[in-house]
Short mmCIF file of C-alpha atoms in Angstrom, two decimals:
data_model
loop_
_atom_site.label_atom_id
_atom_site.label_comp_id
_atom_site.label_asym_id
_atom_site.label_seq_id
_atom_site.Cartn_x
_atom_site.Cartn_y
_atom_site.Cartn_z
CA THR L 683 114.60 267.89 54.41
CA ARG L 684 117.74 265.98 54.72
CA LEU L 685 117.80 266.02 58.49
CA ASP L 686 114.17 264.38 58.30
CA VAL L 687 115.67 261.81 56.11
CA PHE L 688 118.35 261.28 58.20
CA LYS L 689 116.31 260.83 61.27
CA LYS L 690 114.25 258.02 59.32
CA CYS L 691 117.44 256.37 58.66
CA VAL L 692 118.28 256.49 62.32
CA GLN L 693 115.01 254.77 63.07
CA LEU L 694 115.56 252.20 60.47
CA SER L 695 119.02 251.40 61.72
CA LYS L 696 117.75 251.00 65.21
CA VAL L 697 120.57 253.09 66.63
CA ALA L 698 120.55 253.04 70.22
CA SER L 699 120.79 257.10 70.89
CA LYS L 700 118.33 259.79 71.76
CA GLY L 701 120.32 262.55 70.34
CA LEU L 702 121.92 263.33 66.85
CA ILE L 703 125.70 264.01 65.87
CA ASN L 704 127.59 266.70 67.48
CA ILE L 705 129.68 269.07 65.50
CA ASP L 706 133.33 269.59 66.17
CA VAL L 707 134.58 273.07 67.78
CA ALA L 708 138.10 274.06 66.91
CA THR L 709 138.59 275.78 70.15
CA ARG L 710 137.43 272.91 72.41
CA TRP L 711 139.71 269.90 71.70
CA ASN L 712 137.59 267.56 73.64
CA SER L 713 134.84 268.18 71.27
CA THR L 714 136.50 265.89 68.76
CA PHE L 715 136.44 263.08 71.04
CA VAL L 716 132.56 263.84 71.88
CA MET L 717 132.06 264.02 67.95
CA LEU L 718 133.77 260.57 67.21
CA ASP L 719 132.18 258.96 70.32
CA ASN L 720 128.89 259.84 69.28
CA VAL L 721 129.12 259.69 65.58
CA GLU L 722 130.26 255.89 65.74
CA LYS L 723 126.78 254.98 66.78
CA PHE L 724 125.41 256.13 63.44
CA GLU L 725 127.76 254.31 61.34
CA ARG L 726 124.64 252.14 59.91
CA ALA L 727 122.54 255.28 59.83
CA PHE L 728 124.95 256.64 57.29
CA GLU L 729 125.26 253.66 55.15
CA GLN L 730 121.25 253.72 55.09
CA TYR L 731 121.37 257.53 54.35
CA ALA L 732 123.46 256.91 51.13
CA LEU L 733 120.69 254.64 49.73
CA HIS L 734 117.89 256.93 50.33
CA ASP L 735 119.64 260.08 49.21
CA PRO L 736 121.30 259.80 45.81
CA ASN L 737 123.07 263.15 45.82
CA TYR L 738 124.61 262.39 49.25
CA LYS L 739 127.80 260.60 47.79
CA THR L 740 127.77 262.92 44.55
CA GLU L 741 127.93 266.27 46.60
CA LEU L 742 130.20 265.32 49.23
CA GLY L 743 132.79 264.11 46.62
CA LYS L 744 132.73 267.62 45.12
CA THR L 745 133.60 269.53 48.58
CA GLY L 746 136.91 269.83 49.97
CA PRO L 747 140.32 270.82 48.70
CA GLU L 748 141.78 268.87 45.73
CA PRO L 749 144.04 266.01 47.26
CA LYS L 750 147.93 266.55 46.46
CA PRO L 751 149.58 264.11 44.44
CA ASP L 752 150.07 260.61 45.98
CA ALA L 753 147.77 261.64 48.77
CA LEU L 754 144.75 260.15 50.43
CA ASP L 755 141.43 261.75 48.90
CA GLN L 756 139.57 262.68 51.83
CA ARG L 757 136.61 263.75 49.87
CA GLY L 758 133.19 261.99 49.90
CA PRO L 759 131.20 260.05 52.38
CA PRO L 760 132.80 257.88 55.03
CA THR L 761 134.35 254.56 54.03
CA GLN L 762 134.68 251.23 56.00
CA SER L 763 138.54 252.52 56.54
CA ASP L 764 137.16 255.89 57.72
CA TRP L 765 135.15 254.33 60.43
CA VAL L 766 138.33 252.04 61.87
CA TYR L 767 140.16 255.63 61.89
CA VAL L 768 137.12 256.93 64.06
CA ARG L 769 137.09 253.96 66.38
CA GLU L 770 141.11 254.14 66.81
CA PHE L 771 140.99 257.77 67.12
CA LYS L 772 138.24 257.82 69.90
CA GLN L 773 139.93 255.04 71.83
CA PHE L 774 143.07 257.02 72.04
CA LEU L 775 141.57 260.30 72.69
CA GLN L 776 139.18 258.82 75.41
CA HIS L 777 142.30 258.21 77.89
CA PHE L 778 143.06 262.22 77.80
CA TYR L 779 139.33 262.97 77.95
CA ASP L 780 138.90 260.80 81.06
CA LEU L 781 142.27 262.04 82.50
CA THR L 782 141.71 265.47 82.26
CA ASN L 783 138.12 265.14 83.93
CA LYS L 784 139.70 263.11 86.63
CA VAL L 785 142.55 265.43 87.64
CA SER L 786 140.35 268.40 87.52
CA GLY L 787 137.74 266.82 90.01
CA THR L 788 136.92 268.79 93.42
CA LYS L 789 134.91 266.33 95.32
CA TYR L 790 137.80 263.69 95.75
CA VAL L 791 141.48 263.42 96.25
CA THR L 792 143.56 263.63 93.18
CA ALA L 793 147.09 264.12 94.56
CA ASN L 794 147.68 260.34 94.99
CA THR L 795 146.88 259.00 91.54
CA PHE L 796 148.50 261.94 89.33
CA LEU L 797 151.97 260.11 89.20
CA GLU L 798 149.99 256.80 88.01
CA GLU L 799 148.05 259.01 85.37
CA ILE L 800 151.57 260.75 84.24
CA ALA L 801 152.82 256.90 83.57
CA ASP L 802 149.89 255.74 81.81
CA VAL L 803 150.09 258.61 79.20
CA ASN L 804 153.82 257.82 78.62
CA PHE L 805 152.72 254.16 78.15
CA LEU L 806 149.91 255.23 75.88
CA LEU L 807 152.13 257.52 73.58
CA GLY L 808 154.98 254.93 73.59
CA GLU L 809 152.83 252.36 72.09
CA TRP L 810 151.37 255.01 69.27
CA SER L 811 155.13 256.07 68.59
CA ASP L 812 155.99 252.37 67.96
CA HIS L 813 152.45 251.87 66.14
CA VAL L 814 151.80 248.77 68.20
CA ILE L 815 148.26 249.38 68.36
CA CYS L 816 147.53 250.52 64.88
CA GLY L 817 149.93 248.43 62.99
CA ASP L 818 152.46 250.24 60.62
CA ASP L 819 150.07 253.20 59.72
CA GLU L 820 152.33 256.39 59.61
CA ILE L 821 149.51 258.78 60.54
CA PHE L 822 149.21 257.27 63.83
CA LYS L 823 152.84 257.03 64.30
CA CYS L 824 153.47 260.53 63.30
CA MET L 825 151.01 261.98 65.76
CA GLY L 826 152.19 259.67 68.57
CA LEU L 827 155.65 260.99 68.08
CA LYS L 828 154.67 264.67 68.08
CA MET L 829 152.71 264.26 71.22
CA LYS L 830 155.81 262.32 72.78
CA ALA L 831 157.85 265.24 72.14
CA LYS L 832 155.49 267.55 73.91
CA TYR L 833 155.17 265.06 76.78
CA GLU L 834 158.74 265.02 77.20
CA LYS L 835 159.03 268.79 77.29
CA TYR L 836 156.85 268.89 80.54
CA TRP L 837 157.28 265.59 82.22
CA GLY L 838 160.33 264.28 80.67
CA ASP L 839 162.68 265.22 83.52
CA PRO L 840 161.39 263.74 86.86
CA GLU L 841 163.88 265.76 88.66
CA LYS L 842 162.30 268.69 87.82
CA MET L 843 158.89 267.44 88.84
CA ASN L 844 157.49 268.43 92.40
CA LYS L 845 158.48 265.92 94.95
CA TYR L 846 154.98 266.07 96.50
CA ILE L 847 153.71 264.03 93.38
CA PHE L 848 155.80 261.22 94.77
CA ILE L 849 155.20 261.41 98.15
CA ALA L 850 151.35 261.74 97.64
CA ALA L 851 151.76 258.18 95.79
CA ILE L 852 153.67 256.70 98.79
CA LEU L 853 150.92 258.10 101.27
CA ASP L 854 148.41 256.02 99.34
CA PRO L 855 148.01 252.52 101.02
CA SER L 856 146.93 251.01 97.64
CA CYS L 857 150.31 251.95 95.92
CA LEU L 858 152.34 251.38 99.30
CA VAL L 859 156.00 250.67 98.87
CA LEU L 860 158.91 250.45 100.96
CA ILE L 861 161.51 252.07 98.83
CA LEU L 862 164.99 251.20 100.53
CA TYR L 863 163.75 248.60 103.00
CA ALA L 864 163.77 245.36 101.22
CA ARG L 865 163.61 243.22 104.33
CA THR L 866 159.60 243.93 104.56
CA LYS L 867 156.59 242.77 102.58
CA GLU L 868 156.60 245.57 99.75
CA SER L 869 154.76 246.12 96.67
CA HIS L 870 156.71 246.77 93.71
CA PHE L 871 153.95 248.68 91.92
CA PHE L 872 155.46 251.98 92.66
CA LYS L 873 159.02 251.00 91.86
CA ASP L 874 158.03 249.27 88.74
CA MET L 875 156.14 252.28 87.55
CA ILE L 876 158.83 254.66 88.05
CA GLU L 877 161.54 252.49 86.40
CA ASP L 878 159.17 251.77 83.47
CA THR L 879 158.39 255.37 83.10
CA TYR L 880 162.05 256.66 83.41
CA GLY L 881 164.35 253.73 82.89
CA CYS L 882 166.29 252.02 85.78
CA ILE L 883 168.99 254.38 86.39
CA ILE L 884 166.97 257.65 86.45
CA GLY L 885 164.27 255.76 88.14
CA ASN L 886 166.48 254.59 91.15
CA ARG L 887 167.70 258.14 91.56
CA ILE L 888 164.25 259.47 91.84
CA LEU L 889 163.29 256.66 94.30
CA THR L 890 166.02 257.65 96.50
CA SER L 891 165.53 261.36 96.31
CA SER L 892 161.73 260.79 96.96
CA HIS L 893 162.51 258.62 99.85
CA ASN L 894 164.78 261.33 101.33
CA GLU L 895 162.21 264.08 100.80
CA PHE L 896 159.67 261.89 102.38
CA VAL L 897 161.73 261.14 105.52
CA SER L 898 162.86 264.71 105.81
CA LEU L 899 159.18 265.96 105.57
CA PHE L 900 158.12 263.26 108.19
CA GLY L 901 160.95 264.76 110.54
CA GLU L 902 159.56 268.24 110.33
CA TYR L 903 155.91 266.89 111.06
CA LYS L 904 157.50 264.75 113.94
CA GLU L 905 158.79 267.93 115.70
CA LEU L 906 155.63 269.92 115.14
CA TYR L 907 153.02 267.11 116.20
CA GLY L 908 154.95 264.23 117.44
CA THR L 909 155.69 263.62 121.43
CA SER L 910 159.05 262.03 122.23
CA SER L 911 159.41 258.46 123.11
CA THR L 912 161.15 259.17 126.28
CA SER L 913 158.29 261.25 127.58
CA GLU L 914 155.63 258.85 126.43
CA LEU L 915 157.41 255.97 128.33
CA ALA L 916 157.87 258.05 131.35
CA SER L 917 154.25 258.66 131.69
CA GLN L 918 153.45 255.05 131.24
CA ALA L 919 155.93 254.20 133.88
CA ARG L 920 154.39 256.49 136.32
CA ALA L 921 150.94 255.30 135.43
CA SER L 922 152.32 251.87 135.98
CA GLU L 923 153.59 252.63 139.60
CA ASN L 924 150.21 254.35 140.52
CA ALA L 925 148.13 251.50 139.41
CA TYR L 926 147.45 249.10 141.69
CA GLU L 927 146.63 246.23 139.42
CA ASN L 928 150.01 246.30 137.54
CA SER L 929 152.61 243.89 138.70
CA LEU L 930 156.00 244.56 140.06
CA MET L 931 157.58 242.98 136.91
CA ARG L 932 155.62 245.14 134.61
CA SER L 933 156.68 248.32 136.46
CA ARG L 934 160.45 247.16 136.32
CA TYR L 935 160.00 246.54 132.62
CA ASN L 936 158.67 249.95 131.62
CA LYS L 937 161.29 251.81 133.79
CA LYS L 938 163.89 249.68 131.64
CA ARG L 939 162.17 250.46 128.35
CA MET L 940 162.50 254.05 129.17
CA ARG L 941 166.18 253.85 130.11
CA SER L 942 166.97 252.00 126.93
CA CYS L 943 165.05 254.25 124.64
CA GLY L 944 166.83 257.44 126.20
CA GLU L 945 169.99 255.87 125.21
CA GLY L 946 168.89 255.04 121.60
CA THR L 947 169.39 257.32 118.71
CA THR L 948 166.83 260.20 117.60
CA SER L 949 166.70 258.75 114.20
CA SER L 950 165.72 255.24 115.28
CA ASN L 951 162.91 256.71 117.23
CA MET L 952 161.97 258.92 114.33
CA ARG L 953 161.53 256.02 111.85
CA THR L 954 159.32 253.90 114.15
CA GLU L 955 156.17 255.24 112.90
CA LEU L 956 157.57 255.37 109.19
CA ASP L 957 158.79 251.56 109.62
CA LYS L 958 155.32 250.53 110.62
CA TYR L 959 153.50 252.33 107.96
CA LEU L 960 155.96 251.17 105.18
CA ALA L 961 155.79 247.47 106.35
CA GLU L 962 151.90 247.37 105.93
CA ASP L 963 150.52 245.35 103.40
CA THR L 964 149.29 246.99 100.37
CA GLU L 965 145.64 247.54 100.35
CA GLU L 966 143.65 246.07 97.44
CA LEU L 967 142.55 248.99 94.95
CA THR L 968 138.81 248.23 94.48
CA ALA L 969 135.82 250.58 94.02
CA GLU L 970 135.02 250.25 97.38
CA PHE L 971 138.38 251.48 98.83
CA ASP L 972 138.21 255.04 100.21
CA LEU L 973 141.52 256.60 100.99
CA LEU L 974 140.49 259.31 103.54
CA GLU L 975 138.18 256.59 105.25
CA TRP L 976 141.37 254.38 105.60
CA TRP L 977 143.57 257.27 107.11
CA LYS L 978 140.84 258.09 109.49
CA LEU L 979 140.51 254.59 110.73
CA ASN L 980 144.31 254.53 111.06
CA ALA L 981 145.15 257.73 112.61
CA ALA L 982 145.67 256.47 115.89
CA ARG L 983 148.07 253.97 114.80
CA PHE L 984 149.93 256.67 112.85
CA PRO L 985 149.49 260.02 114.48
CA VAL L 986 151.96 262.02 112.62
CA LEU L 987 151.62 260.47 109.35
CA SER L 988 147.85 261.15 109.57
CA LYS L 989 148.76 264.84 109.93
CA MET L 990 151.07 264.82 107.17
CA ASP L 991 148.65 262.96 105.04
CA ARG L 992 145.78 265.37 105.70
CA ASP L 993 148.02 268.29 104.26
CA ILE L 994 149.59 266.41 101.28
CA LEU L 995 146.30 264.85 99.99
CA ALA L 996 144.59 268.33 100.32
CA ILE L 997 146.54 269.79 97.50
CA PRO L 998 144.57 269.71 94.28
CA ILE L 999 146.53 268.64 91.21
CA SER L 1000 144.72 271.03 89.13
CA THR L 1001 143.01 274.45 90.19
CA VAL L 1002 141.60 274.68 86.78
CA ALA L 1003 137.99 273.19 85.78
CA SER L 1004 137.92 270.70 83.26
CA GLU L 1005 135.75 273.07 80.97
CA SER L 1006 138.69 275.55 81.06
CA ALA L 1007 141.37 273.13 80.49
CA PHE L 1008 139.51 271.67 77.39
CA SER L 1009 139.00 275.17 75.87
CA THR L 1010 142.01 276.92 74.04
CA SER L 1011 140.12 280.09 73.20
CA GLY L 1012 141.22 281.68 76.50
CA ARG L 1013 139.50 284.10 78.82
CA ILE L 1014 139.21 287.85 78.18
CA LEU L 1015 139.32 290.39 81.01
CA ASP L 1016 138.44 294.00 80.36
CA ASP L 1017 139.57 296.98 82.28
CA PHE L 1018 136.74 297.07 84.55
CA ARG L 1019 137.31 293.43 85.92
CA ARG L 1020 140.99 294.12 85.99
CA SER L 1021 140.31 297.23 88.31
CA LEU L 1022 138.34 294.98 91.05
CA THR L 1023 139.86 294.89 94.71
CA PRO L 1024 141.12 291.41 95.58
CA ALA L 1025 138.16 291.05 98.19
CA THR L 1026 135.55 291.78 95.48
CA LEU L 1027 137.20 289.43 92.81
CA GLN L 1028 137.44 286.58 95.74
CA ALA L 1029 133.82 287.09 96.30
CA LEU L 1030 132.75 286.94 92.68
CA ILE L 1031 134.71 283.89 92.13
CA CYS L 1032 134.07 281.93 95.20
CA THR L 1033 130.21 282.86 95.84
CA GLN L 1034 128.92 279.87 94.28
CA ASP L 1035 131.23 277.48 96.21
CA TRP L 1036 130.32 279.23 99.44
CA LEU L 1037 126.66 278.83 98.80
CA ARG L 1038 127.08 275.46 97.58
CA SER L 1039 129.28 274.02 100.34
CA LYS L 1040 128.11 271.75 102.94
CA PRO L 1041 129.33 272.10 106.59
CA ILE L 1042 131.98 269.40 107.19
CA ASN L 1043 131.26 267.22 110.24
CA ALA L 1044 134.43 266.86 112.43
#
């Protein structure tokens, strides 16, 4: 009967929602956000319900534990201040809800944006710890401080983080930055993001180590997939000699270039492709920007980096589905499941993906 009355109140309040309110689930923390996000739409319906049901305020006032001395009485129907809390908590939790869904995606690249997501969480928790968003409310400040301490436990020391997180960000042209070469047209977004998150001293140390790791990894890929500049120029010189239409001056120039390249250092040759990429203008990050398409179109210009990009960006940030990440109830494996062979277990886990997968056109 009460549900029918509430539905009539929803119609009178002209709530733009086809469903009803959701119930919170203790083992699924995202259900709190879903509940608050949904219930906010029914604020006027609850006010109407208080007018149609005289027992609404009375019975809710009797439920719940007795408040402690000098504590806020949380019994009774939601008040105006409660709805303010609902909106503020919903806005705060939505960042984590969207982040978890984003890093758990399987249809797009996730490695290149994870560092930015970590910085966003750090900024958000910093605001709540300093109670900038919510004024001087101790409830939000206390919660922000607790979450900030948990964040520092896992992401507070960047030197313990996987360096591929930083390398993947450098391989994103929309976040492109030349860390140590100040002479080029560089975007300061990557550098400022690191320094704002970890401070100038630690940030500069991380930028230097990330650059060294990036150059070292590029050197390994250069040995695997690259061709020496000397051999390239030699083939060009032979082609120039055999081509009838080439002039004598061009043939002499190719030979001279081959000799000068042979006398140069290996490091300068190895850094040529790096210099070209890091000197690129930062791509504007829009909804139409496709990272994989950009590398596909520029693979001829950066043959070694494109191979490196293919391997780095293919690494998923999280191998756990968002539904499992949101759940704290855990999974129970009985003796029968634990005794399965690896081949059978892989088939049980991957069968749906194998059936749903589409062939990739090279």
